[in-house]
Amino acid sequence: MAVLALWYAAPLIGSPADTPASRLRNALILGTAIPFVLALLGVFSPIAFALVLAAVVLARTIVRRPQSAKIESLPPQVYWMPALIVIALAWPQIVRPLLDGDSLAYHLPNAAAWMHAHSLWTTTTYYWWYPPASELFAAGLMAISGPFSLGLAGTGALLLLGFRIAEWSSKFCNPWIAAALSCATISIPSMALQAGNLQNDVWLAAFFVEALWACRFEEPAVCRSIATLSLMKPIGVLSAAIVQISNARTFRIASLACYIPFAVWVVHDAVLAPHAMVHTPHSSLVEVWKTTIAGQGLLGLQLLAAALAREGIWTVMIFLSALALTPVFLGRSTAVAGYLTLIAYLVLPFAYETAVPQLATGHSLRFLAPLFALGTPALAASLKRVSPAIAILPGAVAIWNVWNLVAIFWNDTTVHNTGLACGVAAAVTVAALIVPARWMRIPAAMLFVAFVMWAHELAIANPAPYFNDAVSSNGRRTHFFSWIQTASLQRAVVQDLRSGTIDIVAPHTVAYDADKPHACEQARELAAALVIGPDAGAYTGPSCGTIVYSDPLVRVYRP
């Protein structure tokens, strides 16, 4: 319901003439801004968020702005084809509990910490200082619907990216080709898995593209897109600066006001840093440089080429298109933005290797999502005079990518038992987008709500076994998550276990990241249990009170 409310209220900060992509962008911005303001003021709660959401819906109902511009009319396939692909990618993920490692390690813990504290002024997670845009949107979803609706945050961002790529591409080529190109791009492996989790590389790519789009075609939306982009990940402000540097001719001093939310966040970090409860480990500059592609010289570039090749021929095509075709068809400013993005990727920490070799596995290609997104409309421009039948090729790529992703989850009973319902929901969604009649919108919206609520119930049904299985290994099994689901723990300090797992399985328990090596003292100070996970091996530290739970993998102390 929150997602539909945000969609309905989006014209408050946009225009009645907005395209679906622009309206979705504004909905995501509203869903980020409301929790930001409430949590900054220390009044963020489910009731407060619901009241503000109701207020903006009421304002949208009362304030009917005159339509000053004609709505840009694009063929329906520009929207229903990307929507269909996003539904197919999100479905097997949102009917299960959130299991993605990065989401559970820091995206969800931040969102949950702000919700439990009713405020942004807390330092109980490793990444409390992390720029919060997408996590704020997730916090709003969590406040209204609980932790089992969080995957929709990724769904909204991927849908926005798909819509905008299709709209931009359709300025150059046949709409069928434009839509198929968009589908092929948003379904590549490095993006597809983010359709149902809290990783925010697609969020960054979507708002990077939005900012560039607004600079060229929708000037009133530039500032709000830049403001949201600057609050996205630690490199969001760099991406925002890249957009403005590449569009230097349109830069005005007043544009600096777009960075006010980021400046507020910097002040927030500066105020809290001296009093931080949990400290993120720091590495030396030499160690950081070793985790960059540029720091590896030719070997790093060879591994990048190999990773792109493993991602598939389509990924290679849009990467090369971004480098070679962008300056020809999208203009110098867009090309400069793409090149600066590539340079940033080459010197970005963790793109090459960490404890897990991210480039070797192809995982760090997700950081290139903005460049892939730019390469697609550039490729579309080169197909201006090509027969619409060529759309079959990128369409087949998209179907193949969806097939491969669904195969990853297919062994899960919940996934293959919900395939028919997902297909019906997708068919009605497509019908609502194809048929111009307004009467189709209400039943489509109702079906959407019903499907999401059903998926929510499936995901919430029995999450503990998922996490018990995820942690168990090498013949050793834990039942910790089944135990904590019914335990009466109010607070838990979590060491060597992703605290987001507790936020999912036991949302009544406030989970804190442990500040090593002071976890025991921290637990005593907070009157919390201390949870020691399997990554710690055999716990050899000092006794931390009474053992209240123990198995071969997890131990829980009550100080």
Short mmCIF file of N, CA and C in Angstrom, two decimals, residues 373-532:
data_model
loop_
_atom_site.label_atom_id
_atom_site.label_comp_id
_atom_site.label_asym_id
_atom_site.label_seq_id
_atom_site.Cartn_x
_atom_site.Cartn_y
_atom_site.Cartn_z
N ALA A 373 23.96 1.30 -18.36
CA ALA A 373 22.71 2.01 -18.64
C ALA A 373 22.89 3.07 -19.71
N LEU A 374 24.05 3.73 -19.75
CA LEU A 374 24.31 4.73 -20.78
C LEU A 374 24.59 4.08 -22.14
N GLY A 375 25.18 2.92 -22.13
CA GLY A 375 25.52 2.26 -23.37
C GLY A 375 24.30 1.81 -24.16
N THR A 376 23.18 1.59 -23.46
CA THR A 376 22.00 1.07 -24.14
C THR A 376 21.35 2.09 -25.07
N PRO A 377 21.03 3.34 -24.63
CA PRO A 377 20.48 4.30 -25.59
C PRO A 377 21.46 4.66 -26.70
N ALA A 378 22.76 4.60 -26.41
CA ALA A 378 23.74 4.85 -27.47
C ALA A 378 23.66 3.76 -28.53
N LEU A 379 23.51 2.51 -28.09
CA LEU A 379 23.33 1.41 -29.04
C LEU A 379 22.02 1.57 -29.80
N ALA A 380 20.97 2.01 -29.09
CA ALA A 380 19.68 2.22 -29.75
C ALA A 380 19.79 3.25 -30.87
N ALA A 381 20.56 4.31 -30.63
CA ALA A 381 20.71 5.35 -31.65
C ALA A 381 21.38 4.81 -32.91
N SER A 382 22.25 3.81 -32.74
CA SER A 382 22.92 3.24 -33.91
C SER A 382 21.99 2.32 -34.70
N LEU A 383 20.81 2.00 -34.12
CA LEU A 383 19.86 1.09 -34.78
C LEU A 383 18.66 1.85 -35.33
N LYS A 384 18.83 3.13 -35.57
CA LYS A 384 17.73 3.99 -35.97
C LYS A 384 17.02 3.50 -37.22
N ARG A 385 17.76 3.01 -38.18
CA ARG A 385 17.17 2.62 -39.47
C ARG A 385 17.06 1.10 -39.63
N VAL A 386 17.15 0.40 -38.53
CA VAL A 386 17.09 -1.06 -38.58
C VAL A 386 15.64 -1.53 -38.45
N SER A 387 15.32 -2.64 -39.05
CA SER A 387 13.97 -3.19 -38.99
C SER A 387 13.59 -3.52 -37.55
N PRO A 388 12.33 -3.29 -37.17
CA PRO A 388 11.87 -3.64 -35.81
C PRO A 388 12.06 -5.10 -35.47
N ALA A 389 12.21 -5.94 -36.49
CA ALA A 389 12.38 -7.38 -36.23
C ALA A 389 13.66 -7.67 -35.44
N ILE A 390 14.61 -6.73 -35.45
CA ILE A 390 15.86 -6.93 -34.71
C ILE A 390 15.61 -7.01 -33.22
N ALA A 391 14.43 -6.51 -32.77
CA ALA A 391 14.09 -6.56 -31.35
C ALA A 391 14.05 -7.99 -30.82
N ILE A 392 13.91 -8.96 -31.72
CA ILE A 392 13.89 -10.36 -31.30
C ILE A 392 15.18 -10.75 -30.59
N LEU A 393 16.31 -10.18 -31.03
CA LEU A 393 17.61 -10.57 -30.46
C LEU A 393 17.77 -10.11 -29.01
N PRO A 394 17.64 -8.80 -28.71
CA PRO A 394 17.74 -8.43 -27.30
C PRO A 394 16.60 -9.01 -26.47
N GLY A 395 15.44 -9.22 -27.08
CA GLY A 395 14.35 -9.86 -26.36
C GLY A 395 14.73 -11.27 -25.94
N ALA A 396 15.38 -12.00 -26.84
CA ALA A 396 15.83 -13.36 -26.50
C ALA A 396 16.88 -13.33 -25.40
N VAL A 397 17.76 -12.32 -25.42
CA VAL A 397 18.76 -12.17 -24.35
C VAL A 397 18.07 -11.99 -23.01
N ALA A 398 17.04 -11.13 -22.98
CA ALA A 398 16.32 -10.88 -21.73
C ALA A 398 15.66 -12.16 -21.22
N ILE A 399 15.02 -12.91 -22.11
CA ILE A 399 14.36 -14.16 -21.70
C ILE A 399 15.38 -15.16 -21.16
N TRP A 400 16.53 -15.25 -21.83
CA TRP A 400 17.59 -16.15 -21.38
C TRP A 400 18.10 -15.75 -19.99
N ASN A 401 18.28 -14.45 -19.77
CA ASN A 401 18.75 -13.97 -18.47
C ASN A 401 17.73 -14.26 -17.37
N VAL A 402 16.45 -14.06 -17.69
CA VAL A 402 15.40 -14.36 -16.70
C VAL A 402 15.40 -15.86 -16.39
N TRP A 403 15.50 -16.67 -17.42
CA TRP A 403 15.52 -18.13 -17.23
C TRP A 403 16.66 -18.54 -16.29
N ASN A 404 17.84 -17.97 -16.50
CA ASN A 404 18.99 -18.33 -15.67
C ASN A 404 18.80 -17.88 -14.23
N LEU A 405 18.19 -16.69 -14.02
CA LEU A 405 17.98 -16.25 -12.65
C LEU A 405 16.93 -17.10 -11.95
N VAL A 406 15.83 -17.38 -12.62
CA VAL A 406 14.79 -18.20 -12.00
C VAL A 406 15.33 -19.59 -11.65
N ALA A 407 16.24 -20.10 -12.49
CA ALA A 407 16.83 -21.43 -12.24
C ALA A 407 17.59 -21.45 -10.92
N ILE A 408 18.17 -20.33 -10.54
CA ILE A 408 18.92 -20.26 -9.28
C ILE A 408 18.00 -20.56 -8.10
N PHE A 409 16.75 -20.07 -8.17
CA PHE A 409 15.82 -20.17 -7.05
C PHE A 409 14.82 -21.31 -7.21
N TRP A 410 14.83 -22.01 -8.34
CA TRP A 410 13.73 -22.91 -8.66
C TRP A 410 13.58 -24.07 -7.69
N ASN A 411 14.66 -24.52 -7.08
CA ASN A 411 14.56 -25.65 -6.15
C ASN A 411 13.78 -25.31 -4.89
N ASP A 412 13.58 -24.02 -4.66
CA ASP A 412 12.77 -23.59 -3.52
C ASP A 412 11.30 -23.87 -3.82
N THR A 413 10.66 -24.64 -2.96
CA THR A 413 9.26 -25.01 -3.19
C THR A 413 8.36 -23.78 -3.32
N THR A 414 8.62 -22.77 -2.51
CA THR A 414 7.79 -21.57 -2.56
C THR A 414 7.85 -20.92 -3.93
N VAL A 415 9.00 -20.96 -4.57
CA VAL A 415 9.17 -20.30 -5.86
C VAL A 415 8.36 -21.02 -6.94
N HIS A 416 8.58 -22.32 -7.10
CA HIS A 416 7.89 -22.96 -8.22
C HIS A 416 6.41 -23.18 -7.95
N ASN A 417 5.96 -23.04 -6.69
CA ASN A 417 4.53 -23.12 -6.40
C ASN A 417 3.80 -21.80 -6.65
N THR A 418 4.56 -20.73 -6.87
CA THR A 418 3.92 -19.42 -7.08
C THR A 418 4.06 -18.94 -8.52
N GLY A 419 4.61 -19.76 -9.39
CA GLY A 419 4.85 -19.34 -10.77
C GLY A 419 3.58 -18.93 -11.50
N LEU A 420 2.51 -19.72 -11.32
CA LEU A 420 1.26 -19.42 -12.04
C LEU A 420 0.69 -18.08 -11.58
N ALA A 421 0.69 -17.85 -10.27
CA ALA A 421 0.15 -16.59 -9.74
C ALA A 421 0.96 -15.40 -10.23
N CYS A 422 2.27 -15.56 -10.29
CA CYS A 422 3.11 -14.49 -10.80
C CYS A 422 2.78 -14.21 -12.27
N GLY A 423 2.56 -15.27 -13.03
CA GLY A 423 2.21 -15.10 -14.44
C GLY A 423 0.90 -14.35 -14.63
N VAL A 424 -0.10 -14.66 -13.79
CA VAL A 424 -1.39 -13.97 -13.88
C VAL A 424 -1.22 -12.49 -13.53
N ALA A 425 -0.47 -12.22 -12.44
CA ALA A 425 -0.24 -10.83 -12.05
C ALA A 425 0.47 -10.06 -13.16
N ALA A 426 1.46 -10.71 -13.78
CA ALA A 426 2.20 -10.05 -14.86
C ALA A 426 1.27 -9.80 -16.06
N ALA A 427 0.40 -10.76 -16.38
CA ALA A 427 -0.50 -10.60 -17.53
C ALA A 427 -1.46 -9.44 -17.33
N VAL A 428 -2.00 -9.31 -16.11
CA VAL A 428 -2.93 -8.22 -15.84
C VAL A 428 -2.19 -6.88 -15.85
N THR A 429 -0.97 -6.87 -15.34
CA THR A 429 -0.16 -5.64 -15.36
C THR A 429 0.08 -5.20 -16.80
N VAL A 430 0.44 -6.14 -17.64
CA VAL A 430 0.66 -5.82 -19.05
C VAL A 430 -0.63 -5.31 -19.69
N ALA A 431 -1.75 -5.97 -19.39
CA ALA A 431 -3.03 -5.53 -19.96
C ALA A 431 -3.36 -4.11 -19.54
N ALA A 432 -3.09 -3.78 -18.27
CA ALA A 432 -3.38 -2.43 -17.79
C ALA A 432 -2.52 -1.39 -18.49
N LEU A 433 -1.29 -1.77 -18.85
CA LEU A 433 -0.40 -0.83 -19.52
C LEU A 433 -0.71 -0.71 -21.01
N ILE A 434 -1.25 -1.77 -21.59
CA ILE A 434 -1.55 -1.75 -23.02
C ILE A 434 -2.87 -1.05 -23.30
N VAL A 435 -3.90 -1.40 -22.50
CA VAL A 435 -5.23 -0.84 -22.73
C VAL A 435 -5.30 0.56 -22.15
N PRO A 436 -5.62 1.56 -22.94
CA PRO A 436 -5.62 2.93 -22.43
C PRO A 436 -6.78 3.25 -21.49
N ALA A 437 -7.78 2.37 -21.41
CA ALA A 437 -8.96 2.66 -20.59
C ALA A 437 -8.58 2.79 -19.11
N ARG A 438 -9.07 3.85 -18.48
CA ARG A 438 -8.75 4.09 -17.08
C ARG A 438 -9.33 3.01 -16.15
N TRP A 439 -10.46 2.39 -16.56
CA TRP A 439 -11.07 1.42 -15.67
C TRP A 439 -10.18 0.22 -15.40
N MET A 440 -9.18 0.00 -16.26
CA MET A 440 -8.27 -1.13 -16.07
C MET A 440 -7.30 -0.88 -14.92
N ARG A 441 -7.09 0.38 -14.60
CA ARG A 441 -6.05 0.68 -13.61
C ARG A 441 -6.42 0.21 -12.21
N ILE A 442 -7.70 0.35 -11.85
CA ILE A 442 -8.12 -0.02 -10.49
C ILE A 442 -7.99 -1.53 -10.26
N PRO A 443 -8.56 -2.38 -11.13
CA PRO A 443 -8.36 -3.83 -10.89
C PRO A 443 -6.90 -4.25 -10.97
N ALA A 444 -6.12 -3.59 -11.84
CA ALA A 444 -4.70 -3.93 -11.92
C ALA A 444 -3.99 -3.58 -10.62
N ALA A 445 -4.31 -2.41 -10.07
CA ALA A 445 -3.71 -2.00 -8.81
C ALA A 445 -4.12 -2.94 -7.68
N MET A 446 -5.40 -3.33 -7.68
CA MET A 446 -5.88 -4.25 -6.64
C MET A 446 -5.18 -5.60 -6.74
N LEU A 447 -5.01 -6.09 -7.98
CA LEU A 447 -4.32 -7.36 -8.16
C LEU A 447 -2.87 -7.26 -7.71
N PHE A 448 -2.24 -6.12 -8.05
CA PHE A 448 -0.86 -5.90 -7.61
C PHE A 448 -0.75 -5.97 -6.09
N VAL A 449 -1.65 -5.27 -5.40
CA VAL A 449 -1.64 -5.28 -3.94
C VAL A 449 -1.87 -6.69 -3.41
N ALA A 450 -2.85 -7.40 -4.01
CA ALA A 450 -3.15 -8.76 -3.55
C ALA A 450 -1.95 -9.68 -3.74
N PHE A 451 -1.27 -9.56 -4.90
CA PHE A 451 -0.12 -10.43 -5.16
C PHE A 451 1.02 -10.13 -4.19
N VAL A 452 1.28 -8.84 -3.96
CA VAL A 452 2.37 -8.48 -3.05
C VAL A 452 2.06 -8.92 -1.63
N MET A 453 0.80 -8.75 -1.21
CA MET A 453 0.42 -9.19 0.14
C MET A 453 0.56 -10.70 0.28
N TRP A 454 0.19 -11.43 -0.77
CA TRP A 454 0.32 -12.89 -0.75
C TRP A 454 1.80 -13.28 -0.69
N ALA A 455 2.62 -12.61 -1.52
CA ALA A 455 4.06 -12.88 -1.50
C ALA A 455 4.63 -12.57 -0.13
N HIS A 456 4.15 -11.49 0.49
CA HIS A 456 4.59 -11.12 1.84
C HIS A 456 4.27 -12.22 2.84
N GLU A 457 3.06 -12.77 2.74
CA GLU A 457 2.67 -13.84 3.66
C GLU A 457 3.50 -15.09 3.44
N LEU A 458 3.83 -15.41 2.19
CA LEU A 458 4.68 -16.57 1.91
C LEU A 458 6.07 -16.37 2.51
N ALA A 459 6.61 -15.16 2.34
CA ALA A 459 7.96 -14.88 2.84
C ALA A 459 8.01 -14.92 4.36
N ILE A 460 6.90 -14.51 4.99
CA ILE A 460 6.89 -14.41 6.45
C ILE A 460 6.55 -15.75 7.11
N ALA A 461 6.07 -16.70 6.31
CA ALA A 461 5.50 -17.93 6.86
C ALA A 461 6.47 -18.67 7.78
N ASN A 462 7.69 -18.91 7.35
CA ASN A 462 8.63 -19.69 8.17
C ASN A 462 10.05 -19.34 7.78
N PRO A 463 10.54 -18.17 8.15
CA PRO A 463 11.86 -17.75 7.68
C PRO A 463 13.03 -18.44 8.36
N ALA A 464 12.84 -18.94 9.59
CA ALA A 464 13.96 -19.47 10.34
C ALA A 464 14.73 -20.58 9.61
N PRO A 465 14.04 -21.57 8.99
CA PRO A 465 14.81 -22.63 8.31
C PRO A 465 15.72 -22.11 7.20
N TYR A 466 15.30 -21.05 6.51
CA TYR A 466 16.16 -20.48 5.47
C TYR A 466 17.51 -20.05 6.06
N PHE A 467 17.45 -19.37 7.19
CA PHE A 467 18.69 -18.85 7.77
C PHE A 467 19.47 -19.94 8.49
N ASN A 468 18.78 -20.90 9.09
CA ASN A 468 19.50 -22.05 9.66
C ASN A 468 20.30 -22.76 8.57
N ASP A 469 19.68 -22.95 7.40
CA ASP A 469 20.36 -23.61 6.28
C ASP A 469 21.53 -22.76 5.77
N ALA A 470 21.32 -21.43 5.71
CA ALA A 470 22.35 -20.56 5.16
C ALA A 470 23.61 -20.55 6.01
N VAL A 471 23.44 -20.67 7.32
CA VAL A 471 24.58 -20.61 8.24
C VAL A 471 25.22 -21.99 8.41
N SER A 472 24.43 -23.04 8.36
CA SER A 472 24.95 -24.40 8.58
C SER A 472 25.88 -24.81 7.44
N SER A 473 26.94 -25.55 7.78
CA SER A 473 27.90 -25.98 6.76
C SER A 473 28.79 -27.08 7.32
N ASN A 474 29.42 -27.80 6.39
CA ASN A 474 30.41 -28.84 6.75
C ASN A 474 29.87 -29.83 7.78
N GLY A 475 28.62 -30.21 7.62
CA GLY A 475 28.04 -31.21 8.51
C GLY A 475 27.60 -30.66 9.85
N ARG A 476 27.90 -29.39 10.13
CA ARG A 476 27.47 -28.78 11.39
C ARG A 476 26.21 -27.96 11.14
N ARG A 477 25.25 -28.08 12.05
CA ARG A 477 23.96 -27.42 11.84
C ARG A 477 23.60 -26.56 13.04
N THR A 478 23.00 -25.43 12.75
CA THR A 478 22.50 -24.56 13.82
C THR A 478 20.98 -24.52 13.79
N HIS A 479 20.40 -24.32 14.97
CA HIS A 479 18.97 -24.07 15.11
C HIS A 479 18.75 -22.73 15.80
N PHE A 480 19.78 -21.90 15.73
CA PHE A 480 19.74 -20.62 16.43
C PHE A 480 18.55 -19.77 16.00
N PHE A 481 18.27 -19.71 14.72
CA PHE A 481 17.21 -18.81 14.25
C PHE A 481 15.83 -19.30 14.67
N SER A 482 15.66 -20.62 14.75
CA SER A 482 14.40 -21.15 15.29
C SER A 482 14.27 -20.78 16.76
N TRP A 483 15.41 -20.78 17.47
CA TRP A 483 15.38 -20.45 18.90
C TRP A 483 15.08 -18.97 19.13
N ILE A 484 15.77 -18.09 18.41
CA ILE A 484 15.61 -16.66 18.68
C ILE A 484 14.24 -16.15 18.23
N GLN A 485 13.62 -16.87 17.31
CA GLN A 485 12.29 -16.47 16.84
C GLN A 485 11.28 -16.46 17.98
N THR A 486 11.48 -17.34 18.95
CA THR A 486 10.55 -17.43 20.08
C THR A 486 11.16 -16.97 21.39
N ALA A 487 12.46 -16.64 21.38
CA ALA A 487 13.12 -16.19 22.61
C ALA A 487 12.65 -14.77 22.95
N SER A 488 12.81 -14.42 24.20
CA SER A 488 12.34 -13.11 24.67
C SER A 488 13.50 -12.11 24.76
N LEU A 489 14.39 -12.15 23.76
CA LEU A 489 15.50 -11.21 23.77
C LEU A 489 15.03 -9.84 23.30
N GLN A 490 15.27 -8.82 24.10
CA GLN A 490 14.93 -7.47 23.69
C GLN A 490 16.04 -6.84 22.86
N ARG A 491 17.30 -7.15 23.22
CA ARG A 491 18.45 -6.58 22.53
C ARG A 491 19.52 -7.65 22.39
N ALA A 492 20.28 -7.57 21.29
CA ALA A 492 21.36 -8.54 21.05
C ALA A 492 22.52 -7.84 20.35
N VAL A 493 23.72 -8.01 20.89
CA VAL A 493 24.94 -7.59 20.22
C VAL A 493 25.43 -8.77 19.40
N VAL A 494 25.68 -8.55 18.12
CA VAL A 494 25.92 -9.66 17.18
C VAL A 494 27.33 -9.59 16.65
N GLN A 495 28.09 -10.65 16.89
CA GLN A 495 29.48 -10.72 16.42
C GLN A 495 29.64 -11.90 15.48
N ASP A 496 30.28 -11.65 14.33
CA ASP A 496 30.57 -12.69 13.35
C ASP A 496 29.30 -13.39 12.84
N LEU A 497 28.26 -12.59 12.71
CA LEU A 497 27.00 -13.03 12.11
C LEU A 497 26.34 -11.77 11.59
N ARG A 498 25.73 -11.84 10.43
CA ARG A 498 25.08 -10.65 9.88
C ARG A 498 23.87 -10.27 10.73
N SER A 499 23.91 -9.07 11.28
CA SER A 499 22.84 -8.67 12.20
C SER A 499 21.50 -8.55 11.48
N GLY A 500 21.52 -8.35 10.16
CA GLY A 500 20.27 -8.28 9.42
C GLY A 500 19.47 -9.57 9.48
N THR A 501 20.14 -10.70 9.72
CA THR A 501 19.40 -11.97 9.84
C THR A 501 18.45 -11.92 11.03
N ILE A 502 18.89 -11.29 12.11
CA ILE A 502 18.03 -11.18 13.29
C ILE A 502 16.91 -10.18 13.04
N ASP A 503 17.20 -9.12 12.29
CA ASP A 503 16.15 -8.15 11.94
C ASP A 503 15.04 -8.81 11.15
N ILE A 504 15.37 -9.83 10.36
CA ILE A 504 14.36 -10.54 9.57
C ILE A 504 13.61 -11.55 10.42
N VAL A 505 14.34 -12.41 11.10
CA VAL A 505 13.71 -13.53 11.81
C VAL A 505 13.04 -13.09 13.10
N ALA A 506 13.66 -12.15 13.80
CA ALA A 506 13.14 -11.71 15.09
C ALA A 506 13.10 -10.18 15.13
N PRO A 507 12.21 -9.56 14.38
CA PRO A 507 12.18 -8.09 14.33
C PRO A 507 11.87 -7.44 15.66
N HIS A 508 11.37 -8.23 16.64
CA HIS A 508 11.12 -7.67 17.97
C HIS A 508 12.41 -7.47 18.74
N THR A 509 13.50 -8.09 18.30
CA THR A 509 14.80 -7.95 18.96
C THR A 509 15.62 -6.86 18.28
N VAL A 510 16.13 -5.92 19.06
CA VAL A 510 16.98 -4.86 18.52
C VAL A 510 18.39 -5.43 18.38
N ALA A 511 18.90 -5.49 17.16
CA ALA A 511 20.22 -6.08 16.91
C ALA A 511 21.26 -4.98 16.75
N TYR A 512 22.38 -5.13 17.45
CA TYR A 512 23.51 -4.20 17.36
C TYR A 512 24.71 -4.92 16.78
N ASP A 513 25.46 -4.27 15.90
CA ASP A 513 26.73 -4.83 15.47
C ASP A 513 27.73 -4.75 16.61
N ALA A 514 28.55 -5.78 16.73
CA ALA A 514 29.54 -5.81 17.82
C ALA A 514 30.74 -4.93 17.48
N ASP A 515 31.24 -4.25 18.49
CA ASP A 515 32.45 -3.45 18.33
C ASP A 515 33.62 -4.28 18.86
N LYS A 516 34.23 -5.05 17.95
CA LYS A 516 35.35 -5.90 18.37
C LYS A 516 36.50 -5.01 18.82
N PRO A 517 37.29 -5.41 19.82
CA PRO A 517 37.16 -6.60 20.68
C PRO A 517 36.41 -6.31 21.98
N HIS A 518 35.50 -5.36 21.94
CA HIS A 518 34.82 -4.93 23.15
C HIS A 518 33.37 -5.38 23.18
N ALA A 519 33.08 -6.47 22.50
CA ALA A 519 31.68 -6.90 22.35
C ALA A 519 31.05 -7.24 23.70
N CYS A 520 31.81 -7.88 24.58
CA CYS A 520 31.24 -8.28 25.86
C CYS A 520 30.89 -7.05 26.70
N GLU A 521 31.82 -6.09 26.76
CA GLU A 521 31.55 -4.86 27.50
C GLU A 521 30.38 -4.10 26.88
N GLN A 522 30.31 -4.11 25.57
CA GLN A 522 29.22 -3.44 24.87
C GLN A 522 27.88 -4.08 25.23
N ALA A 523 27.85 -5.41 25.28
CA ALA A 523 26.61 -6.12 25.64
C ALA A 523 26.19 -5.78 27.07
N ARG A 524 27.16 -5.70 27.98
CA ARG A 524 26.82 -5.34 29.37
C ARG A 524 26.25 -3.93 29.44
N GLU A 525 26.89 -3.01 28.70
CA GLU A 525 26.45 -1.61 28.73
C GLU A 525 25.03 -1.46 28.20
N LEU A 526 24.70 -2.26 27.19
CA LEU A 526 23.39 -2.16 26.56
C LEU A 526 22.36 -3.10 27.18
N ALA A 527 22.78 -3.86 28.20
CA ALA A 527 21.90 -4.88 28.80
C ALA A 527 21.36 -5.80 27.71
N ALA A 528 22.27 -6.24 26.86
CA ALA A 528 21.89 -7.06 25.70
C ALA A 528 22.56 -8.43 25.77
N ALA A 529 21.98 -9.39 25.08
CA ALA A 529 22.64 -10.69 24.92
C ALA A 529 23.77 -10.53 23.91
N LEU A 530 24.77 -11.39 23.99
CA LEU A 530 25.87 -11.40 23.03
C LEU A 530 25.77 -12.66 22.18
N VAL A 531 25.61 -12.48 20.89
CA VAL A 531 25.49 -13.59 19.94
C VAL A 531 26.81 -13.73 19.20
N ILE A 532 27.44 -14.90 19.32
CA ILE A 532 28.71 -15.18 18.64
C ILE A 532 28.43 -16.15 17.51
#
